[in-house]
Short mmCIF file of C-alpha atoms in Angstrom, two decimals:
data_model
loop_
_atom_site.label_atom_id
_atom_site.label_comp_id
_atom_site.label_asym_id
_atom_site.label_seq_id
_atom_site.Cartn_x
_atom_site.Cartn_y
_atom_site.Cartn_z
CA MET P 1 9.94 -21.62 1.32
CA LEU P 2 9.91 -19.10 -1.41
CA LEU P 3 9.53 -20.58 -4.77
CA SER P 4 11.48 -18.72 -7.44
CA PRO P 5 10.03 -15.59 -9.22
CA VAL P 6 9.67 -15.45 -13.13
CA ILE P 7 12.67 -13.16 -13.01
CA HIS P 8 15.31 -11.72 -11.02
CA CYS P 9 13.50 -8.11 -10.28
CA HIS P 10 14.04 -5.81 -7.83
CA ASP P 11 13.94 -7.26 -4.40
CA ARG P 12 11.46 -4.42 -3.12
CA ASP P 13 9.14 -5.79 -5.85
CA LEU P 14 8.73 -9.16 -4.30
CA PHE P 15 6.28 -8.12 -1.61
CA SER P 16 4.54 -5.24 -0.60
CA VAL P 17 1.89 -3.54 1.37
CA ALA P 18 -0.99 -1.77 -0.93
CA PRO P 19 -1.31 1.78 -0.74
CA MET P 20 -4.87 2.25 1.17
CA ILE P 21 -6.75 5.75 1.90
CA ASP P 22 -7.17 6.16 5.70
CA CYS P 23 -4.92 3.26 6.52
CA THR P 24 -1.35 3.56 5.15
CA ASP P 25 -0.36 6.89 6.78
CA ARG P 26 2.89 7.52 8.24
CA HIS P 27 2.02 6.04 11.76
CA PHE P 28 0.66 2.85 9.91
CA ARG P 29 4.07 3.04 8.00
CA TYR P 30 6.17 3.31 10.79
CA LEU P 31 4.72 0.47 12.77
CA ALA P 32 4.92 -1.88 9.82
CA ARG P 33 8.37 -0.98 9.28
CA LEU P 34 9.05 -2.26 12.85
CA ILE P 35 7.98 -5.40 12.07
CA SER P 36 9.40 -5.92 8.53
CA ARG P 37 12.78 -4.10 7.56
CA LYS P 38 12.44 -5.15 3.69
CA THR P 39 8.61 -5.29 2.75
CA MET P 40 7.87 -2.55 0.16
CA LEU P 41 5.33 0.19 1.50
CA TYR P 42 3.44 2.89 0.08
CA THR P 43 1.47 5.95 1.37
CA GLU P 44 -2.08 6.28 0.99
CA MET P 45 -2.94 7.86 -2.41
CA LEU P 46 -1.92 11.78 -1.94
CA THR P 47 -4.08 13.79 -4.84
CA ILE P 48 -1.96 16.68 -6.61
CA LYS P 49 -4.54 19.29 -5.13
CA GLU P 50 -3.76 18.11 -1.60
CA ILE P 51 0.30 18.41 -2.12
CA LEU P 52 0.03 21.60 -3.87
CA CYS P 53 -2.21 23.30 -1.21
CA ASP P 54 -0.23 22.13 1.77
CA LYS P 55 1.97 24.94 2.58
CA THR P 56 3.53 23.36 5.52
CA GLY P 57 4.83 20.09 3.58
CA TYR P 58 3.42 17.75 6.02
CA ALA P 59 1.71 15.78 3.64
CA LEU P 60 4.91 14.55 1.90
CA GLN P 61 7.16 14.26 5.01
CA LEU P 62 8.99 10.90 5.29
CA ASN P 63 10.86 9.45 8.26
CA ALA P 64 13.85 7.57 7.24
CA ILE P 65 12.93 4.30 8.69
CA GLU P 66 10.28 4.00 6.23
CA HIS P 67 12.53 2.91 3.51
CA PRO P 68 12.12 1.30 0.86
CA VAL P 69 8.57 3.46 0.22
CA GLY P 70 6.71 4.55 -2.83
CA ILE P 71 4.47 7.68 -2.70
CA GLN P 72 1.15 6.91 -4.68
CA LEU P 73 0.12 10.05 -6.34
CA GLY P 74 -3.69 10.98 -7.92
CA GLY P 75 -3.91 13.03 -10.78
CA SER P 76 -4.38 13.61 -14.36
CA ASP P 77 -2.91 16.66 -15.29
CA PRO P 78 1.04 15.93 -16.52
CA ALA P 79 2.33 19.10 -15.40
CA LEU P 80 1.02 19.33 -11.94
CA LEU P 81 2.13 15.44 -11.57
CA ALA P 82 5.43 16.39 -12.61
CA HIS P 83 5.84 18.85 -10.07
CA CYS P 84 4.74 16.56 -7.30
CA THR P 85 6.89 13.91 -8.51
CA GLN P 86 9.90 16.28 -8.46
CA LEU P 87 8.89 17.44 -4.79
CA ALA P 88 8.51 13.43 -3.79
CA VAL P 89 11.75 12.88 -5.20
CA GLN P 90 13.66 15.68 -3.14
CA GLU P 91 11.53 14.17 0.18
CA GLY P 92 13.46 10.95 -0.96
CA TYR P 93 10.75 8.60 -1.78
CA ASP P 94 12.02 5.28 -3.84
CA GLU P 95 9.38 5.22 -6.09
CA ILE P 96 6.48 7.31 -7.43
CA ASN P 97 3.15 5.20 -8.22
CA LEU P 98 0.44 6.81 -10.27
CA ASN P 99 -3.46 5.72 -8.99
CA VAL P 100 -5.33 4.33 -11.90
CA GLY P 101 -7.16 2.17 -9.72
CA CYS P 102 -9.33 3.83 -7.29
CA PRO P 103 -13.34 3.86 -8.02
CA SER P 104 -14.62 5.99 -5.28
CA ASP P 105 -17.35 8.82 -6.45
CA LYS P 106 -15.09 11.34 -4.86
CA VAL P 107 -11.77 10.33 -6.85
CA GLN P 108 -13.97 9.91 -10.43
CA GLN P 109 -15.32 13.57 -9.78
CA GLY P 110 -11.43 14.76 -9.71
CA GLY P 111 -11.21 12.77 -13.10
CA ILE P 112 -8.43 10.59 -11.71
CA GLY P 113 -8.43 6.95 -10.44
CA ALA P 114 -9.87 3.88 -12.25
CA CYS P 115 -11.65 6.21 -14.91
CA LEU P 116 -8.33 7.12 -16.19
CA MET P 117 -8.05 3.52 -17.52
CA LEU P 118 -10.53 4.55 -20.14
CA GLN P 119 -7.92 7.05 -21.38
CA PRO P 120 -4.29 5.41 -21.87
CA LYS P 121 -3.04 8.46 -23.70
CA THR P 122 -3.94 10.61 -20.88
CA VAL P 123 -2.14 8.30 -18.72
CA ALA P 124 0.89 8.07 -21.14
CA ALA P 125 1.21 11.84 -21.26
CA CYS P 126 1.10 11.89 -17.11
CA ILE P 127 3.78 8.84 -17.16
CA GLU P 128 5.90 10.70 -19.64
CA ALA P 129 6.32 13.98 -17.68
CA MET P 130 6.66 12.46 -14.42
CA VAL P 131 9.56 9.92 -15.93
CA LYS P 132 11.26 13.11 -17.23
CA ILE P 133 11.58 14.42 -13.66
CA ALA P 134 12.18 11.47 -11.81
CA THR P 135 15.16 9.81 -10.56
CA VAL P 136 13.21 6.86 -9.09
CA PRO P 137 10.93 4.58 -10.97
CA VAL P 138 7.36 5.78 -11.87
CA THR P 139 5.04 3.05 -11.88
CA VAL P 140 1.11 2.47 -12.21
CA LYS P 141 -1.52 0.66 -9.83
CA CYS P 142 -4.35 -0.02 -11.86
CA ARG P 143 -7.24 -2.58 -12.47
CA LEU P 144 -8.18 -5.20 -15.15
CA GLY P 145 -10.18 -3.05 -16.80
CA VAL P 146 -13.80 -0.58 -15.81
CA ASP P 147 -17.35 -1.44 -16.57
CA ASP P 148 -17.73 -2.76 -19.92
CA HIS P 149 -14.28 -2.17 -20.95
CA ASP P 150 -12.76 -5.29 -19.53
CA SER P 151 -11.34 -7.47 -22.01
CA TYR P 152 -7.91 -8.69 -21.99
CA GLU P 153 -7.34 -6.61 -25.13
CA HIS P 154 -8.58 -3.56 -23.79
CA LEU P 155 -6.10 -4.20 -20.63
CA ALA P 156 -3.22 -5.29 -22.78
CA GLU P 157 -3.43 -2.18 -25.26
CA PHE P 158 -3.62 0.22 -21.91
CA ILE P 159 -0.38 -1.43 -20.80
CA LYS P 160 1.16 -1.15 -24.36
CA VAL P 161 0.42 2.75 -24.37
CA VAL P 162 1.52 3.39 -21.00
CA SER P 163 4.73 1.50 -20.83
CA ALA P 164 6.38 2.87 -24.02
CA GLN P 165 6.35 6.40 -22.05
CA GLY P 166 8.59 4.76 -19.29
CA CYS P 167 6.55 2.76 -17.19
CA SER P 168 7.97 -0.41 -16.43
CA LYS P 169 6.21 -1.75 -13.50
CA PHE P 170 2.43 -2.02 -13.05
CA ILE P 171 0.74 -3.24 -9.89
CA ILE P 172 -2.62 -4.92 -11.02
CA HIS P 173 -5.38 -4.95 -8.85
CA ALA P 174 -7.04 -8.51 -10.40
CA ARG P 175 -10.60 -7.35 -10.60
CA LYS P 176 -12.34 -4.92 -13.01
CA ALA P 177 -13.93 -1.78 -11.11
CA TRP P 178 -17.67 -0.66 -11.61
CA LEU P 179 -17.58 3.15 -11.77
CA LYS P 180 -21.14 3.36 -10.98
CA GLY P 181 -23.43 1.22 -8.29
CA LEU P 182 -20.56 0.00 -6.03
CA SER P 183 -18.99 1.30 -3.35
CA PRO P 184 -15.01 1.31 -3.02
CA LYS P 185 -15.57 -1.78 -0.68
CA GLN P 186 -17.72 -3.44 -2.69
CA ASN P 187 -15.33 -2.96 -5.53
CA ARG P 188 -12.83 -4.72 -3.39
CA GLU P 189 -15.00 -7.88 -3.06
CA ILE P 190 -17.67 -8.33 -5.58
CA PRO P 191 -16.14 -7.76 -9.20
CA PRO P 192 -14.45 -11.50 -9.65
CA LEU P 193 -10.88 -12.11 -9.30
CA ASP P 194 -9.02 -12.85 -12.26
CA TYR P 195 -5.28 -13.84 -11.58
CA GLU P 196 -4.94 -15.36 -14.90
CA ARG P 197 -4.99 -12.19 -16.45
CA ALA P 198 -2.54 -10.53 -14.75
CA TYR P 199 -0.06 -13.75 -15.42
CA ARG P 200 -1.01 -13.36 -19.11
CA LEU P 201 0.45 -9.82 -19.15
CA LYS P 202 3.68 -11.11 -17.81
CA THR P 203 3.81 -13.42 -20.37
CA ASP P 204 2.96 -11.08 -23.44
CA PHE P 205 5.39 -8.33 -21.60
CA PRO P 206 7.89 -10.29 -19.97
CA HIS P 207 10.15 -7.40 -19.85
CA LEU P 208 8.01 -5.37 -17.57
CA THR P 209 7.79 -5.92 -13.88
CA ILE P 210 4.07 -7.49 -13.18
CA VAL P 211 2.79 -7.29 -9.39
CA LEU P 212 -0.17 -9.05 -8.34
CA ASN P 213 -2.76 -7.30 -5.87
CA GLY P 214 -6.45 -8.58 -4.81
CA GLY P 215 -7.95 -10.90 -2.42
CA ILE P 216 -4.69 -12.30 -1.45
CA GLN P 217 -4.76 -13.50 2.54
CA HIS P 218 -2.15 -15.90 2.98
CA PHE P 219 1.54 -16.59 2.21
CA ASP P 220 1.22 -20.23 0.63
CA GLU P 221 -0.86 -18.07 -2.02
CA VAL P 222 1.67 -15.62 -2.41
CA ASP P 223 4.25 -18.39 -3.09
CA SER P 224 1.90 -19.56 -5.88
CA HIS P 225 1.63 -16.38 -7.35
CA LEU P 226 5.45 -15.43 -7.55
CA VAL P 227 5.97 -18.47 -10.01
CA ARG P 228 3.80 -16.72 -12.62
CA VAL P 229 4.71 -12.79 -11.56
CA ASP P 230 7.37 -10.79 -10.40
CA GLY P 231 5.76 -9.59 -7.18
CA VAL P 232 2.91 -9.53 -4.68
CA MET P 233 0.94 -6.80 -3.01
CA LEU P 234 -1.23 -7.42 -0.05
CA GLY P 235 -3.77 -4.87 1.28
CA ARG P 236 -6.38 -5.37 3.84
CA ALA P 237 -5.17 -8.45 4.83
CA ILE P 238 -1.79 -7.01 6.56
CA TYR P 239 -3.95 -3.91 7.87
CA ASN P 240 -6.09 -6.27 9.48
CA ASN P 241 -3.12 -8.17 10.94
CA PRO P 242 -0.13 -6.35 10.62
CA TYR P 243 1.84 -8.79 12.66
CA MET P 244 1.62 -11.03 9.54
CA LEU P 245 4.60 -8.78 8.23
CA HIS P 246 7.01 -10.37 10.93
CA GLN P 247 7.25 -13.62 8.34
CA VAL P 248 7.94 -11.59 5.20
CA ASP P 249 12.17 -10.78 5.67
CA SER P 250 13.10 -14.44 6.74
CA ARG P 251 10.51 -16.31 3.85
CA TYR P 252 11.37 -13.80 1.09
CA PHE P 253 14.66 -11.96 1.34
CA GLY P 254 16.89 -14.07 3.64
CA GLY P 255 16.63 -11.76 6.63
CA ASP P 256 16.00 -12.63 10.33
CA VAL P 257 12.49 -13.49 11.89
CA GLY P 258 10.96 -10.87 13.11
CA ILE P 259 10.43 -9.40 16.50
CA SER P 260 7.70 -10.10 19.27
CA GLU P 261 4.55 -8.35 19.38
CA GLU P 262 5.77 -6.95 22.58
CA ALA P 263 8.70 -5.66 21.34
CA VAL P 264 7.09 -3.93 18.51
CA VAL P 265 4.59 -2.14 20.64
CA LEU P 266 7.83 -1.25 22.99
CA ALA P 267 9.44 0.19 20.14
CA TYR P 268 6.21 1.86 18.80
CA MET P 269 5.84 3.49 22.02
CA ASN P 270 9.01 5.48 21.66
CA TYR P 271 7.77 7.16 18.01
CA VAL P 272 4.19 7.92 20.00
CA GLU P 273 6.07 10.11 22.58
CA ASN P 274 8.05 11.81 20.08
CA GLU P 275 4.64 12.55 17.95
CA LEU P 276 2.95 13.63 21.03
CA VAL P 277 5.37 16.21 21.66
CA ARG P 278 4.73 17.48 18.01
CA GLY P 279 1.36 17.68 18.86
CA THR P 280 -0.03 14.60 17.00
CA LYS P 281 -3.15 13.02 18.64
CA LEU P 282 -3.00 9.75 20.43
CA THR P 283 -5.47 8.20 18.60
CA ALA P 284 -4.22 8.71 15.09
CA MET P 285 -1.13 6.48 16.30
CA THR P 286 -3.23 4.20 18.43
CA ARG P 287 -5.78 3.05 15.81
CA HIS P 288 -3.05 1.21 14.16
CA LEU P 289 -2.21 -0.85 16.96
CA VAL P 290 -5.81 -2.35 17.71
CA LYS P 291 -5.07 -5.20 15.64
CA LEU P 292 -1.66 -6.18 16.05
CA PHE P 293 -2.40 -9.09 18.58
CA HIS P 294 -4.77 -10.72 15.98
CA LYS P 295 -6.47 -13.60 17.46
CA LYS P 296 -4.36 -13.84 20.28
CA PRO P 297 -5.57 -14.30 23.75
CA LYS P 298 -7.02 -11.04 25.38
CA ALA P 299 -6.71 -9.59 21.86
CA SER P 300 -10.30 -8.42 22.69
CA TYR P 301 -9.06 -6.53 25.43
CA TRP P 302 -6.07 -4.97 24.06
CA ARG P 303 -8.67 -3.54 21.04
CA LYS P 304 -11.40 -2.60 23.77
CA TYR P 305 -8.74 -0.65 26.29
CA LEU P 306 -6.98 1.35 23.54
CA GLY P 307 -10.21 2.36 21.91
CA SER P 308 -11.59 3.41 25.17
CA ASN P 309 -8.93 5.06 26.71
CA GLY P 310 -6.79 6.31 24.23
CA SER P 311 -9.09 9.38 23.10
CA GLN P 312 -9.36 10.55 26.66
CA LYS P 313 -8.38 13.92 27.53
CA GLY P 314 -4.78 14.20 28.28
CA ALA P 315 -4.16 10.40 27.35
CA GLY P 316 -0.68 9.56 26.55
CA VAL P 317 1.66 6.81 25.98
CA GLU P 318 1.01 5.17 29.34
CA ILE P 319 -2.51 3.80 27.92
CA ILE P 320 -0.56 1.81 25.65
CA GLN P 321 1.84 0.72 28.44
CA GLN P 322 -1.01 -0.16 30.71
CA ALA P 323 -2.96 -2.17 27.86
CA LEU P 324 0.29 -4.19 27.52
CA GLU P 325 0.82 -5.20 30.67
CA GLN P 326 -2.58 -6.71 30.90
CA MET P 327 -1.61 -8.41 27.96
CA GLN P 328 1.33 -9.49 29.80
CA GLY P 329 -0.23 -10.65 32.70
#
């Protein structure tokens, strides 16, 4: 049973799936939406360079089924971020999120991501420019801090400076980031979690929406956090077991219990057929399906069949159908 959140925030803030590079692409988001109608979804981070160099507009394309969905932008140039915000709003995204949390070397080299936590005035300038253009919420996803700049006072000052320019929602990955010496994966696991700091932010900035992210695996944990913050975001736990989402609508939004795994597969097959006609590779879509039957009987067969047959020349939707028939047999 859902415990009462701190304030009556927008429904879509209650539960969301994190933006994850190489994971939350359009195909995964379509799959996730088949399982949960209410969960807030996010794109993987799209840099301003990726968007502005894409003459086809494919990077920003949105499927109507994905709503509610936010786009996560990576950048540090206020004017260019404002332009990308305008393009995203025109495409129909429900939220524009600025990445201030990714610690990868590549991202740092571009002067974006987690290193921006050391430059609150730059982030504030970006938010100011984006808010002027946007007709939807502009939000920030950040860490508790970076390197040795990880005191609560530093975090609170960052939130204060940035929120003053119109950002009213912060998604807090409750770990700091080490900019050198750790891989992105290690930065998701090694720096200790400190949920209390996120709770304190909600206490000190009650007018802001605070969404908690990092290390959360189960719905009972989600429930306990919702007593202290406005929303909870899960990442790898969902990607590694997407069918978890079938509980979300009934548990948090008063909706129906999600459909079965088999019904999800059949609906996704229709999407796959249409995408194949557009020239999308089968493996680009089946890679998100492999963990659908997480820990179910024959789950290993499902994974192996899709993995070994999906990449064959000329392979089509029948590969998914054959794998499903074996699961049902």
